[in-house]
């Protein structure tokens, strides 16, 4: 028997099958779910109201809360487009990836995350060579070869967990920032940056040039803000000259950065507990096994 609640069921099935969805597409899917239920039974009591999408999400999240799931959105740092995903709100582990990767591959991914999040100069990215050498930092002796590591990295990109730039640098995708946020905050809270305007996590954008100022903005937030403001939203410094602003993300990366990190995280597999820039000799000095 068709019921009005079938709209939510069909909607969640559509979201799960697509993983990471734009706001435009998710609204289209929501309407199609209404249409499908209404076509199956015109008396099911299903009424579509375009303005009711946010309320629908709120009600869906209420039903998902007991099982530790939630529909969340963020504005993609590259495109500025609002994106959605069904995320796990329980615990701080990367449980979403457990069914797709082996424990060794999961450990590899966590090491990549550490290199990205703790990259110096707020670059939030790591070079291809440094990413490959990260295999040598795994807690347990790795049997992963260079070609295997390259294939796994390719899979991370293909499944939209990582982004690889034209310069060959890896950074976290919008999907990772959305779905893995509980893990990122619980593990790297001191290293995470927040956009001063939208208050979402920021790994790409601009930073105020004033020493000690915490003003950080996504590129799309900066563009919108700068249209009517010429001062830092955090410290009120003069922002009339865009060339004075510092970059956040890959554009902030400098030669030699991949040998250093902003800090050595407590419990890291590398030795040392310095809070300042620390050499990462283990990663750089060891060579990976070839095929």
Short mmCIF file of C-alpha atoms in Angstrom, two decimals:
data_model
loop_
_atom_site.label_atom_id
_atom_site.label_comp_id
_atom_site.label_asym_id
_atom_site.label_seq_id
_atom_site.Cartn_x
_atom_site.Cartn_y
_atom_site.Cartn_z
CA UNK A 1 0.00 0.00 0.00
CA UNK A 2 1.38 3.38 -1.01
CA UNK A 3 1.85 5.88 1.84
CA UNK A 4 2.92 9.50 2.04
CA UNK A 5 6.02 8.40 3.96
CA UNK A 6 7.18 6.59 0.83
CA UNK A 7 8.40 9.98 -0.41
CA UNK A 8 11.05 10.01 2.33
CA UNK A 9 11.99 6.39 1.64
CA UNK A 10 12.46 6.97 -2.09
CA UNK A 11 14.30 10.22 -1.41
CA UNK A 12 16.83 8.57 0.91
CA UNK A 13 17.41 5.75 -1.57
CA UNK A 14 18.15 8.32 -4.27
CA UNK A 15 20.54 10.23 -1.99
CA UNK A 16 22.40 7.09 -0.89
CA UNK A 17 22.93 5.99 -4.49
CA UNK A 18 24.43 9.36 -5.45
CA UNK A 19 26.48 10.12 -2.30
CA UNK A 20 27.27 13.82 -2.91
CA UNK A 21 24.53 15.88 -4.55
CA UNK A 22 24.10 19.47 -5.67
CA UNK A 23 21.25 21.51 -4.23
CA UNK A 24 19.57 21.76 -7.64
CA UNK A 25 19.67 18.01 -8.20
CA UNK A 26 18.48 17.07 -4.73
CA UNK A 27 15.44 19.31 -5.13
CA UNK A 28 14.68 17.70 -8.49
CA UNK A 29 14.95 14.25 -6.89
CA UNK A 30 12.63 15.35 -4.09
CA UNK A 31 10.00 16.44 -6.63
CA UNK A 32 10.37 13.23 -8.63
CA UNK A 33 9.81 11.21 -5.43
CA UNK A 34 6.56 13.11 -4.88
CA UNK A 35 5.55 12.49 -8.48
CA UNK A 36 6.30 8.77 -8.24
CA UNK A 37 4.22 8.28 -5.09
CA UNK A 38 1.34 10.39 -6.43
CA UNK A 39 1.37 8.49 -9.74
CA UNK A 40 1.20 5.20 -7.83
CA UNK A 41 -1.75 6.37 -5.76
CA UNK A 42 -3.42 9.72 -6.27
CA UNK A 43 -5.15 9.31 -2.91
CA UNK A 44 -1.93 8.85 -0.92
CA UNK A 45 -2.15 12.41 0.37
CA UNK A 46 1.10 13.56 -1.21
CA UNK A 47 1.31 17.27 -1.96
CA UNK A 48 4.37 18.90 -3.50
CA UNK A 49 5.32 22.39 -2.35
CA UNK A 50 8.63 23.72 -3.63
CA UNK A 51 8.97 26.03 -0.62
CA UNK A 52 8.65 23.10 1.76
CA UNK A 53 12.01 21.49 1.01
CA UNK A 54 13.83 22.73 4.13
CA UNK A 55 10.94 21.57 6.34
CA UNK A 56 11.09 18.19 4.61
CA UNK A 57 14.81 17.93 5.39
CA UNK A 58 14.16 18.85 9.04
CA UNK A 59 11.51 16.14 9.37
CA UNK A 60 13.72 13.62 7.59
CA UNK A 61 16.56 14.38 10.00
CA UNK A 62 14.24 13.89 12.97
CA UNK A 63 13.49 10.38 11.74
CA UNK A 64 17.18 9.67 11.04
CA UNK A 65 18.49 10.98 14.36
CA UNK A 66 17.90 7.72 16.34
CA UNK A 67 20.15 5.81 13.92
CA UNK A 68 22.90 8.44 13.91
CA UNK A 69 22.35 9.77 10.40
CA UNK A 70 21.63 13.24 9.10
CA UNK A 71 21.21 15.13 5.84
CA UNK A 72 23.78 17.93 5.80
CA UNK A 73 24.85 20.55 3.31
CA UNK A 74 27.77 22.90 2.68
CA UNK A 75 28.89 25.22 -0.07
CA UNK A 76 31.59 23.58 -2.15
CA UNK A 77 34.85 25.50 -1.68
CA UNK A 78 35.76 25.31 -5.37
CA UNK A 79 32.42 25.97 -7.08
CA UNK A 80 30.49 27.78 -4.35
CA UNK A 81 27.54 25.46 -5.08
CA UNK A 82 25.51 24.12 -2.17
CA UNK A 83 26.04 20.35 -1.88
CA UNK A 84 24.27 17.67 0.16
CA UNK A 85 25.15 14.27 1.62
CA UNK A 86 23.80 11.76 4.12
CA UNK A 87 26.33 11.71 6.95
CA UNK A 88 27.04 9.60 10.02
CA UNK A 89 26.75 11.70 13.18
CA UNK A 90 27.83 9.00 15.63
CA UNK A 91 31.47 8.60 16.64
CA UNK A 92 34.54 10.19 15.13
CA UNK A 93 35.81 7.42 12.87
CA UNK A 94 35.69 7.29 9.09
CA UNK A 95 32.98 4.65 9.06
CA UNK A 96 31.55 5.80 5.72
CA UNK A 97 34.58 4.42 3.90
CA UNK A 98 34.92 1.12 5.75
CA UNK A 99 32.90 -0.89 3.24
CA UNK A 100 34.92 0.32 0.23
CA UNK A 101 38.51 -0.01 1.46
CA UNK A 102 40.76 -2.42 3.33
CA UNK A 103 42.10 -1.53 6.80
CA UNK A 104 45.51 -0.77 5.23
CA UNK A 105 43.93 1.54 2.65
CA UNK A 106 41.93 3.24 5.40
CA UNK A 107 45.13 3.79 7.41
CA UNK A 108 46.74 5.21 4.27
CA UNK A 109 43.85 7.63 3.81
CA UNK A 110 44.11 8.80 7.42
CA UNK A 111 47.80 9.50 6.91
CA UNK A 112 46.98 11.51 3.78
CA UNK A 113 44.42 13.49 5.77
CA UNK A 114 47.04 14.25 8.43
CA UNK A 115 49.51 15.53 5.84
CA UNK A 116 46.81 17.70 4.24
CA UNK A 117 45.35 19.18 7.42
CA UNK A 118 48.74 19.89 9.05
CA UNK A 119 50.38 21.26 5.89
CA UNK A 120 52.36 24.46 6.64
CA UNK A 121 51.29 27.91 5.46
CA UNK A 122 47.66 26.78 5.58
CA UNK A 123 48.20 25.06 2.22
CA UNK A 124 45.83 22.16 3.10
CA UNK A 125 47.32 20.04 0.33
CA UNK A 126 50.12 17.56 -0.29
CA UNK A 127 52.20 16.76 -3.38
CA UNK A 128 51.82 13.48 -5.23
CA UNK A 129 55.28 12.28 -4.19
CA UNK A 130 54.70 13.14 -0.54
CA UNK A 131 51.33 11.38 -0.66
CA UNK A 132 52.97 8.22 -2.01
CA UNK A 133 55.71 8.30 0.62
CA UNK A 134 53.03 8.53 3.31
CA UNK A 135 52.68 4.74 2.99
CA UNK A 136 55.92 4.49 4.98
CA UNK A 137 54.19 6.18 7.94
CA UNK A 138 51.48 3.57 8.40
CA UNK A 139 51.26 2.26 12.00
CA UNK A 140 51.76 -1.31 10.79
CA UNK A 141 54.46 -2.30 8.29
CA UNK A 142 52.91 -1.68 4.90
CA UNK A 143 53.06 -4.15 2.02
CA UNK A 144 51.61 -1.59 -0.38
CA UNK A 145 53.79 -0.97 -3.44
CA UNK A 146 54.16 2.35 -5.24
CA UNK A 147 51.88 1.29 -8.09
CA UNK A 148 49.27 0.03 -5.60
CA UNK A 149 49.44 3.30 -3.67
CA UNK A 150 48.95 5.24 -6.91
CA UNK A 151 45.90 3.12 -7.71
CA UNK A 152 44.42 3.70 -4.25
CA UNK A 153 45.01 7.44 -4.53
CA UNK A 154 43.27 7.33 -7.90
CA UNK A 155 40.34 5.57 -6.24
CA UNK A 156 40.15 8.25 -3.54
CA UNK A 157 39.90 10.86 -6.29
CA UNK A 158 37.42 8.86 -8.39
CA UNK A 159 35.14 8.35 -5.38
CA UNK A 160 35.38 12.06 -4.60
CA UNK A 161 37.19 11.75 -1.25
CA UNK A 162 40.20 13.68 -2.56
CA UNK A 163 40.76 16.30 -5.25
CA UNK A 164 43.89 16.23 -7.43
CA UNK A 165 44.87 19.53 -9.01
CA UNK A 166 46.64 20.21 -12.29
CA UNK A 167 49.81 20.71 -10.21
CA UNK A 168 49.50 17.16 -8.92
CA UNK A 169 48.61 18.15 -5.36
CA UNK A 170 45.95 16.37 -3.32
CA UNK A 171 43.44 18.13 -1.09
CA UNK A 172 40.22 17.17 0.68
CA UNK A 173 37.09 17.24 -1.44
CA UNK A 174 33.83 18.85 -0.45
CA UNK A 175 32.46 15.38 0.14
CA UNK A 176 35.20 14.63 2.67
CA UNK A 177 34.67 17.95 4.45
CA UNK A 178 30.95 17.24 4.63
CA UNK A 179 30.86 13.54 5.50
CA UNK A 180 34.02 13.32 7.61
CA UNK A 181 33.61 16.57 9.55
CA UNK A 182 33.08 14.87 12.96
CA UNK A 183 36.34 12.94 12.49
CA UNK A 184 38.23 16.01 11.27
CA UNK A 185 37.08 18.17 14.16
CA UNK A 186 37.71 15.56 16.84
CA UNK A 187 41.17 14.72 15.47
CA UNK A 188 42.44 18.04 14.12
CA UNK A 189 40.39 20.70 15.88
CA UNK A 190 43.45 22.93 16.48
CA UNK A 191 44.36 22.85 12.79
CA UNK A 192 40.93 23.44 11.28
CA UNK A 193 40.07 26.92 9.98
CA UNK A 194 36.62 28.49 9.92
CA UNK A 195 35.29 30.97 7.38
CA UNK A 196 34.61 34.23 9.21
CA UNK A 197 31.43 34.79 7.20
CA UNK A 198 29.65 31.45 6.74
CA UNK A 199 31.33 29.75 9.75
CA UNK A 200 31.92 26.57 7.72
CA UNK A 201 35.29 24.80 7.59
CA UNK A 202 37.72 26.59 5.27
CA UNK A 203 40.60 24.89 3.44
CA UNK A 204 40.58 27.13 0.34
CA UNK A 205 40.24 30.89 0.14
CA UNK A 206 41.93 34.02 1.46
CA UNK A 207 43.40 35.11 4.79
CA UNK A 208 43.89 38.55 6.29
CA UNK A 209 47.48 39.82 6.06
CA UNK A 210 47.37 41.23 9.60
CA UNK A 211 49.51 39.16 12.02
CA UNK A 212 47.41 37.10 14.45
CA UNK A 213 44.14 38.01 12.70
CA UNK A 214 41.87 34.99 12.31
CA UNK A 215 40.02 36.37 9.32
CA UNK A 216 39.62 33.58 6.75
CA UNK A 217 37.11 33.53 3.90
CA UNK A 218 36.21 31.06 1.18
CA UNK A 219 36.82 32.49 -2.27
CA UNK A 220 33.09 32.61 -3.00
CA UNK A 221 32.38 34.22 0.39
CA UNK A 222 35.16 36.77 -0.21
CA UNK A 223 33.81 37.65 -3.65
CA UNK A 224 30.36 38.27 -2.25
CA UNK A 225 31.67 40.19 0.79
CA UNK A 226 34.16 42.30 -1.17
CA UNK A 227 31.40 43.59 -3.45
CA UNK A 228 30.23 45.89 -0.65
CA UNK A 229 33.03 45.85 1.95
CA UNK A 230 36.71 46.84 1.84
CA UNK A 231 37.76 45.89 5.36
CA UNK A 232 38.53 42.60 7.08
CA UNK A 233 35.39 41.27 8.79
CA UNK A 234 37.53 40.13 11.73
CA UNK A 235 39.99 42.98 12.43
CA UNK A 236 38.77 45.77 10.11
CA UNK A 237 42.13 45.99 8.29
CA UNK A 238 42.09 47.65 4.87
CA UNK A 239 41.25 45.07 2.20
CA UNK A 240 41.06 47.49 -0.72
CA UNK A 241 44.10 45.81 -2.28
CA UNK A 242 43.38 42.14 -2.92
CA UNK A 243 47.05 41.43 -3.64
CA UNK A 244 47.88 42.02 0.04
CA UNK A 245 45.71 39.11 1.17
CA UNK A 246 47.30 35.73 1.83
CA UNK A 247 46.07 32.56 0.19
CA UNK A 248 44.57 29.57 1.96
CA UNK A 249 44.86 26.25 0.16
CA UNK A 250 47.13 24.96 -2.60
CA UNK A 251 48.18 28.43 -3.74
CA UNK A 252 49.82 28.92 -0.33
CA UNK A 253 52.10 25.89 -0.80
CA UNK A 254 55.83 26.61 -1.07
CA UNK A 255 58.81 24.54 -2.18
CA UNK A 256 59.92 22.22 0.60
CA UNK A 257 56.61 22.38 2.47
CA UNK A 258 56.05 18.66 2.10
CA UNK A 259 59.01 18.01 4.39
CA UNK A 260 57.33 19.95 7.17
CA UNK A 261 54.02 20.19 8.98
CA UNK A 262 52.48 22.91 11.11
CA UNK A 263 52.73 20.67 14.16
CA UNK A 264 53.26 17.09 15.22
CA UNK A 265 49.91 15.77 16.39
CA UNK A 266 49.84 13.97 19.72
CA UNK A 267 49.84 10.26 19.02
CA UNK A 268 51.22 10.67 15.51
CA UNK A 269 53.27 7.82 14.13
CA UNK A 270 56.15 10.24 13.63
CA UNK A 271 58.46 11.09 16.49
CA UNK A 272 58.48 14.47 18.16
CA UNK A 273 55.84 16.63 19.74
CA UNK A 274 56.78 20.10 18.56
CA UNK A 275 53.99 22.62 18.15
CA UNK A 276 55.89 24.65 15.53
CA UNK A 277 56.94 23.59 12.05
CA UNK A 278 58.45 20.15 12.43
CA UNK A 279 60.53 18.11 9.97
CA UNK A 280 58.91 14.92 8.79
CA UNK A 281 62.01 12.88 8.11
CA UNK A 282 60.32 9.49 8.29
CA UNK A 283 58.11 10.26 5.32
CA UNK A 284 60.74 11.92 3.19
CA UNK A 285 63.78 9.76 3.83
CA UNK A 286 62.37 6.27 3.42
CA UNK A 287 61.76 4.83 -0.02
CA UNK A 288 58.68 2.84 -0.93
CA UNK A 289 58.98 -0.72 -2.13
CA UNK A 290 58.69 -1.00 -5.88
CA UNK A 291 56.79 -3.76 -7.67
#
